[in-house]
CSV table of C-alpha atoms and ligand atoms in Angstrom, one decimal:
chain,number,residue,atom,x,y,z
A,121,MET,CA,239.2,135.6,-76.2
A,122,PRO,CA,236.5,134.7,-78.6
A,123,ILE,CA,233.3,134.2,-76.7
A,124,HIS,CA,231.1,133.0,-79.5
A,125,LEU,CA,231.4,129.2,-79.3
A,126,PRO,CA,229.2,127.1,-81.6
A,127,SER,CA,226.6,124.6,-80.5
A,128,VAL,CA,226.9,121.1,-81.9
A,129,ASP,CA,224.7,121.7,-85.0
A,130,ARG,CA,226.3,125.0,-85.7
A,131,ARG,CA,229.7,123.3,-85.5
A,132,GLN,CA,228.5,120.9,-88.1
A,133,PHE,CA,227.3,123.7,-90.3
A,134,LEU,CA,230.5,125.5,-89.9
A,135,THR,CA,232.5,122.4,-90.8
A,136,GLN,CA,230.3,121.9,-93.8
A,137,SER,CA,230.6,125.4,-95.0
A,138,ALA,CA,234.2,125.7,-94.1
A,139,ALA,CA,233.3,129.1,-92.6
A,140,ALA,CA,235.6,130.7,-90.1
A,141,LEU,CA,234.5,130.4,-86.5
A,142,ALA,CA,234.0,134.1,-86.2
A,143,GLY,CA,232.1,136.5,-88.3
A,144,VAL,CA,229.2,134.5,-89.4
A,145,SER,CA,226.0,136.5,-89.5
A,146,MET,CA,223.7,134.0,-91.3
A,147,LEU,CA,223.2,130.7,-89.6
A,148,ARG,CA,221.1,127.6,-90.0
A,149,VAL,CA,220.3,126.3,-86.5
A,150,GLY,CA,218.3,123.5,-85.1
A,151,TYR,CA,218.5,121.3,-88.2
A,152,ALA,CA,220.3,118.5,-86.3
A,153,ALA,CA,217.1,117.8,-84.4
A,154,PRO,CA,214.2,115.7,-85.8
A,155,ALA,CA,212.1,117.8,-88.2
A,156,ALA,CA,209.0,117.7,-86.0
A,157,GLU,CA,210.9,118.9,-82.9
A,158,THR,CA,210.3,122.3,-81.3
A,159,ILE,CA,213.2,124.7,-81.4
A,160,THR,CA,213.7,126.7,-78.2
A,161,LEU,CA,215.4,130.1,-77.9
A,162,ALA,CA,216.2,131.8,-74.6
A,163,LEU,CA,215.5,135.5,-75.0
A,164,LEU,CA,217.0,138.2,-72.8
A,165,SER,CA,216.5,141.9,-73.2
A,166,ASP,CA,217.7,145.1,-71.5
A,167,THR,CA,220.4,143.4,-69.3
A,168,HIS,CA,222.0,146.9,-68.8
A,169,ILE,CA,225.3,145.5,-67.5
A,170,PRO,CA,227.5,148.1,-65.8
A,171,GLU,CA,231.3,148.3,-65.7
A,172,ASN,CA,231.3,147.1,-62.1
A,173,GLU,CA,229.3,144.1,-60.7
A,174,LYS,CA,228.4,146.0,-57.6
A,175,VAL,CA,226.5,148.8,-59.4
A,176,GLU,CA,222.8,149.0,-58.8
A,177,SER,CA,220.0,151.0,-60.3
A,178,ARG,CA,216.4,151.3,-59.2
A,179,GLY,CA,217.1,148.9,-56.3
A,180,VAL,CA,218.4,146.2,-58.7
A,181,ASN,CA,221.8,144.6,-59.2
A,182,MET,CA,221.8,144.1,-62.9
A,183,THR,CA,224.8,141.8,-62.9
A,184,ALA,CA,223.2,139.5,-60.4
A,185,ASN,CA,220.0,139.5,-62.4
A,186,LEU,CA,221.8,138.4,-65.5
A,187,GLN,CA,223.8,135.8,-63.6
A,188,ALA,CA,220.5,134.4,-62.2
A,189,ALA,CA,218.9,134.2,-65.6
A,190,ILE,CA,221.9,132.4,-67.1
A,191,LYS,CA,221.9,129.9,-64.2
A,192,GLU,CA,218.2,129.1,-65.1
A,193,ILE,CA,219.0,128.8,-68.8
A,194,ASN,CA,221.8,126.4,-68.1
A,195,ALA,CA,219.6,124.4,-65.8
A,196,LEU,CA,216.8,123.9,-68.4
A,197,GLY,CA,216.0,120.3,-69.2
A,198,GLY,CA,216.8,120.7,-72.9
A,199,LYS,CA,219.5,123.1,-74.1
A,200,PRO,CA,218.1,126.0,-76.1
A,201,THR,CA,219.2,126.1,-79.7
A,202,ALA,CA,220.4,129.7,-79.2
A,203,VAL,CA,220.4,132.4,-76.6
A,204,LEU,CA,219.5,135.9,-77.9
A,205,PHE,CA,220.1,139.2,-76.2
A,206,ASN,CA,217.8,141.9,-77.5
A,207,GLY,CA,219.8,145.1,-76.9
A,208,ASP,CA,220.8,147.4,-74.1
A,209,CYS,CA,223.4,144.8,-73.2
A,210,ALA,CA,225.5,147.6,-71.7
A,211,TYR,CA,224.3,149.8,-68.8
A,212,LEU,CA,224.0,153.4,-70.4
A,213,LYS,CA,227.0,154.4,-72.5
A,214,GLY,CA,228.2,151.2,-74.0
A,215,LEU,CA,231.6,151.4,-72.2
A,216,PRO,CA,234.4,148.9,-72.8
A,217,ALA,CA,234.2,148.0,-69.1
A,218,ASP,CA,230.5,147.3,-69.4
A,219,TYR,CA,231.2,144.8,-72.1
A,220,ALA,CA,234.1,143.3,-70.1
A,221,ASN,CA,231.6,142.6,-67.3
A,222,PHE,CA,228.9,141.4,-69.8
A,223,SER,CA,231.4,139.0,-71.4
A,224,GLN,CA,232.4,137.7,-68.0
A,225,CYS,CA,228.7,137.1,-67.2
A,226,LEU,CA,228.3,135.1,-70.4
A,227,GLN,CA,231.1,132.7,-69.6
A,228,PRO,CA,228.9,130.0,-68.0
A,229,LEU,CA,226.8,130.0,-71.2
A,230,LEU,CA,229.9,129.5,-73.3
A,231,ASP,CA,231.2,126.8,-71.0
A,232,ALA,CA,227.8,125.0,-71.6
A,233,GLY,CA,228.3,125.3,-75.4
A,234,GLN,CA,225.4,127.8,-76.0
A,235,ASP,CA,225.2,129.7,-79.2
A,236,LEU,CA,224.9,133.4,-78.5
A,237,HIS,CA,223.5,136.3,-80.6
A,238,MET,CA,222.9,140.0,-79.8
A,239,THR,CA,221.1,143.0,-81.1
A,240,MET,CA,222.1,146.5,-80.4
A,241,GLY,CA,220.0,148.9,-78.2
A,242,ASN,CA,220.3,152.7,-77.5
A,243,HIS,CA,222.7,152.0,-74.7
A,244,ASP,CA,225.1,149.9,-76.8
A,245,ASN,CA,228.1,150.9,-78.8
A,246,ILE,CA,229.1,148.7,-81.7
A,247,PRO,CA,232.9,149.3,-81.7
A,248,ALA,CA,233.2,148.7,-78.0
A,249,PHE,CA,230.9,145.6,-78.3
A,250,TYR,CA,233.0,144.1,-81.1
A,251,ASN,CA,236.2,144.9,-79.2
A,252,ALA,CA,235.1,142.9,-76.2
A,253,LEU,CA,233.2,140.1,-78.0
A,254,LYS,CA,235.3,139.7,-81.1
A,255,SER,CA,233.6,136.7,-82.5
A,256,GLN,CA,230.3,138.7,-82.8
A,257,GLN,CA,231.9,140.9,-85.4
A,258,PRO,CA,231.0,139.7,-88.9
A,259,GLU,CA,233.7,139.5,-91.5
A,260,GLN,CA,231.3,140.8,-94.1
A,261,PRO,CA,228.4,142.8,-92.5
A,262,LEU,CA,225.0,142.1,-94.1
A,263,VAL,CA,224.3,145.8,-93.7
A,264,LYS,CA,227.1,148.4,-93.6
A,265,SER,CA,227.7,149.8,-90.0
A,266,LYS,CA,224.8,147.7,-88.6
A,267,HIS,CA,224.9,144.6,-86.5
A,268,VAL,CA,222.3,142.3,-88.1
A,269,SER,CA,222.0,138.6,-88.4
A,270,ILE,CA,219.5,135.9,-89.6
A,271,LEU,CA,218.8,132.6,-87.8
A,272,GLU,CA,217.2,130.1,-90.1
A,273,THR,CA,215.4,127.4,-88.2
A,274,PRO,CA,213.4,124.4,-89.5
A,275,HIS,CA,210.0,126.2,-88.7
A,276,ALA,CA,210.7,129.9,-89.0
A,277,ASN,CA,213.4,132.4,-89.8
A,278,VAL,CA,214.5,134.9,-87.1
A,279,PHE,CA,215.8,138.3,-88.4
A,280,LEU,CA,217.9,140.2,-85.8
A,281,LEU,CA,217.9,143.9,-86.7
A,282,ASP,CA,219.9,146.9,-85.4
A,283,SER,CA,217.8,149.9,-84.2
A,284,LEU,CA,220.7,151.7,-82.5
A,285,MET,CA,220.9,155.2,-83.8
A,286,THR,CA,223.3,157.0,-81.4
A,287,THR,CA,224.7,155.6,-78.2
A,288,ASN,CA,222.8,156.9,-75.1
A,289,VAL,CA,220.2,158.7,-77.2
A,290,VAL,CA,216.8,157.1,-76.6
A,291,THR,CA,215.5,157.3,-80.2
A,292,GLY,CA,215.9,154.2,-82.5
A,293,GLU,CA,216.3,154.0,-86.2
A,294,LEU,CA,216.6,151.3,-88.8
A,295,GLY,CA,217.5,153.4,-91.8
A,296,LYS,CA,216.8,153.0,-95.5
A,297,ALA,CA,219.7,150.6,-96.2
A,298,GLN,CA,218.7,148.1,-93.5
A,299,LEU,CA,215.0,148.2,-94.5
A,300,ALA,CA,216.0,147.6,-98.2
A,301,TRP,CA,218.2,144.7,-97.1
A,302,LEU,CA,215.4,143.3,-94.9
A,303,SER,CA,212.9,143.5,-97.7
A,304,ASP,CA,215.2,141.5,-100.0
A,305,ALA,CA,216.1,139.0,-97.2
A,306,LEU,CA,212.4,138.4,-96.5
A,307,ASP,CA,211.6,137.9,-100.2
A,308,ALA,CA,214.4,135.3,-100.4
A,309,ARG,CA,212.8,133.5,-97.5
A,310,ASP,CA,209.1,133.6,-98.2
A,311,ASP,CA,208.6,129.9,-97.7
A,312,LYS,CA,208.6,130.1,-93.9
A,313,PRO,CA,207.1,132.3,-91.2
A,314,ALA,CA,209.4,135.2,-90.1
A,315,ILE,CA,210.0,136.6,-86.6
A,316,ILE,CA,211.6,140.0,-86.6
A,317,MET,CA,213.5,141.1,-83.6
A,318,ALA,CA,215.0,144.5,-82.7
A,319,HIS,CA,215.6,146.4,-79.5
A,320,HIS,CA,213.2,149.4,-79.9
A,321,THR,CA,209.5,149.9,-79.6
A,322,LEU,CA,207.4,151.0,-82.5
A,323,GLU,CA,206.4,154.7,-82.5
A,324,LYS,CA,203.2,154.8,-84.4
A,325,ASN,CA,202.0,158.4,-83.6
A,326,ALA,CA,203.6,161.2,-85.5
A,327,PRO,CA,206.3,162.8,-83.3
A,328,GLN,CA,205.1,165.8,-81.3
A,329,VAL,CA,207.0,169.0,-81.7
A,330,GLY,CA,209.6,169.4,-78.9
A,331,LYS,CA,209.2,165.8,-77.8
A,332,THR,CA,211.9,163.2,-78.1
A,333,ILE,CA,210.9,160.0,-80.0
A,334,SER,CA,211.5,157.0,-77.7
A,335,GLY,CA,210.8,154.3,-80.3
A,336,ILE,CA,211.9,153.7,-83.9
A,337,ALA,CA,211.9,157.0,-85.8
A,338,ASP,CA,211.2,155.2,-89.2
A,339,THR,CA,208.3,153.1,-87.8
A,340,THR,CA,206.0,154.0,-90.6
A,341,ASP,CA,208.3,152.5,-93.2
A,342,PHE,CA,209.1,149.5,-91.0
A,343,LEU,CA,205.5,148.7,-90.3
A,344,GLU,CA,204.6,149.1,-94.0
A,345,LEU,CA,207.3,146.6,-94.9
A,346,MET,CA,206.3,144.1,-92.3
A,347,HIS,CA,202.6,144.3,-93.3
A,348,ALA,CA,203.6,143.9,-97.0
A,349,LYS,CA,205.2,140.5,-96.3
A,350,PRO,CA,202.6,138.0,-95.2
A,351,GLN,CA,205.3,135.6,-93.8
A,352,VAL,CA,206.1,138.2,-91.0
A,353,LYS,CA,204.1,136.9,-88.0
A,354,ALA,CA,205.7,138.7,-85.1
A,355,TYR,CA,207.8,141.7,-84.1
A,356,VAL,CA,209.7,141.1,-80.9
A,357,PHE,CA,211.3,144.0,-79.0
A,358,GLY,CA,212.4,145.3,-75.6
A,359,HIS,CA,213.4,148.9,-74.6
A,360,SER,CA,210.2,149.7,-72.6
A,361,HIS,CA,210.9,147.1,-69.8
A,362,VAL,CA,207.4,145.8,-70.2
A,363,TRP,CA,206.0,142.3,-70.8
A,364,SER,CA,203.1,142.3,-73.2
A,365,HIS,CA,201.5,140.8,-76.3
A,366,THR,CA,199.4,143.1,-78.5
A,367,LYS,CA,198.5,143.1,-82.2
A,368,GLU,CA,198.9,145.6,-85.0
A,369,GLY,CA,196.5,144.2,-87.6
A,370,ASP,CA,197.7,140.6,-88.3
A,371,LEU,CA,201.1,141.3,-86.8
A,372,ASN,CA,201.8,140.1,-83.3
A,373,LEU,CA,203.8,142.5,-81.1
A,374,ILE,CA,205.8,140.8,-78.3
A,375,ASN,CA,207.4,143.1,-75.8
A,376,LEU,CA,210.1,141.2,-73.9
A,377,PRO,CA,210.6,142.1,-70.2
A,378,ALA,CA,213.8,143.6,-69.0
A,379,CYS,CA,216.3,141.3,-67.4
A,380,ALA,CA,217.5,144.3,-65.4
A,381,TYR,CA,215.2,146.8,-63.6
A,382,VAL,CA,211.6,147.8,-64.3
A,383,PHE,CA,210.2,151.3,-64.8
A,384,ASN,CA,206.8,150.3,-63.4
A,385,ALA,CA,206.7,148.3,-60.2
A,386,GLU,CA,203.8,146.2,-61.5
A,387,GLN,CA,205.9,144.9,-64.3
A,388,PRO,CA,207.9,141.6,-64.1
A,389,ASN,CA,211.6,141.4,-64.9
A,390,GLY,CA,213.2,138.2,-66.0
A,391,TRP,CA,213.7,136.5,-69.4
A,392,THR,CA,211.6,134.6,-71.9
A,393,LEU,CA,211.7,131.1,-73.4
A,394,ALA,CA,210.5,130.9,-77.0
A,395,ARG,CA,209.3,127.6,-78.5
A,396,ILE,CA,209.1,127.6,-82.3
A,397,SER,CA,207.1,124.7,-83.8
A,398,LYS,CA,205.5,123.9,-87.1
A,399,ASP,CA,202.3,125.6,-85.8
A,400,GLY,CA,203.6,128.8,-84.3
A,401,VAL,CA,205.7,130.3,-81.6
A,402,GLU,CA,205.1,130.5,-77.9
A,403,PHE,CA,206.8,133.0,-75.5
A,404,GLU,CA,206.9,131.9,-71.8
A,405,LEU,CA,207.8,134.5,-69.2
A,406,LYS,CA,210.5,133.3,-66.7
A,407,ALA,CA,210.2,136.1,-64.1
A,408,HIS,CA,213.0,136.6,-61.6
A,409,ASP,CA,210.3,136.7,-58.9
A,410,LYS,CA,208.7,133.3,-59.1
A,411,GLU,CA,205.8,134.7,-57.0
A,412,HIS,CA,205.0,137.4,-59.7
A,413,LYS,CA,201.5,136.9,-61.1
A,414,SER,CA,202.9,136.9,-64.7
A,415,HIS,CA,205.6,134.3,-64.0
A,416,GLY,CA,204.9,131.3,-66.4
A,417,GLU,CA,202.5,133.3,-68.6
A,418,VAL,CA,202.6,132.2,-72.2
A,419,PHE,CA,201.9,134.4,-75.3
A,420,ALA,CA,201.0,132.2,-78.3
A,421,VAL,CA,201.4,133.2,-82.0
A,422,LYS,CA,199.9,130.9,-84.6
A,423,TRP,CA,201.4,130.8,-88.1
A,424,ALA,CA,197.9,130.5,-89.6
B,687,ZN,ZN1,216.5,150.8,-74.9
């Protein structure tokens, strides 16, 4: 069953463009709202959904965590323009059963008419993902063998990249073809700020001999590209199960928390509400634990 139902403005867009319901990887969203209005996106990362809803890891039931986040998203006063999942949707090996459970978890979002988009992490598997969530498969991929998409909003463009190299291998990679496409796609949209999102962390230090790279293997090329395009204001990623805001020169680095478990007990888990306006973008932490000291913390990125 197709799980990718359009929100109202997307439905209008699809009608206008006569595009098929499935397989659209470039979308204009949020244009139905008044021009001055803030666009909200619900961001979830590292959901790590297992094949069985009873499976726990590090003392956490990942299915229950995702269900709780989805309940909060559906209870928001204003419906988000889209809900984005930033990779490691599946638990470890990207199994068909993981995506069957994942897809079942998403049903309340679909029932509420939410527009859903995903990126791929190191624990995902594209064929299994497409098989379970058929409407996520583009008819014409923007980059061959990669799951990428662009959300054009009134205030900024959001580029969803694919850093999956090999399923269940920690290292990420964008690859020359995707970077070349990104460069062109950014050049074609240099009139608005750009937010770039992918699953993996950057890996700035040269890899040490005998050590596995945990971040993006081609970080040097990726960073060079982002710095060369002044409209790129933020890189948003997950993978490390850490909530943080740092800077790399003028570029803002936003690390989304895991929806599943944490690797460091001090870190919050939960999801993030992004508000995109004409002035910038704010990321607000919605921790699962409302008593966590970081719950409600806001990281602000200004366009200028
Ligand atoms: Zn990961």
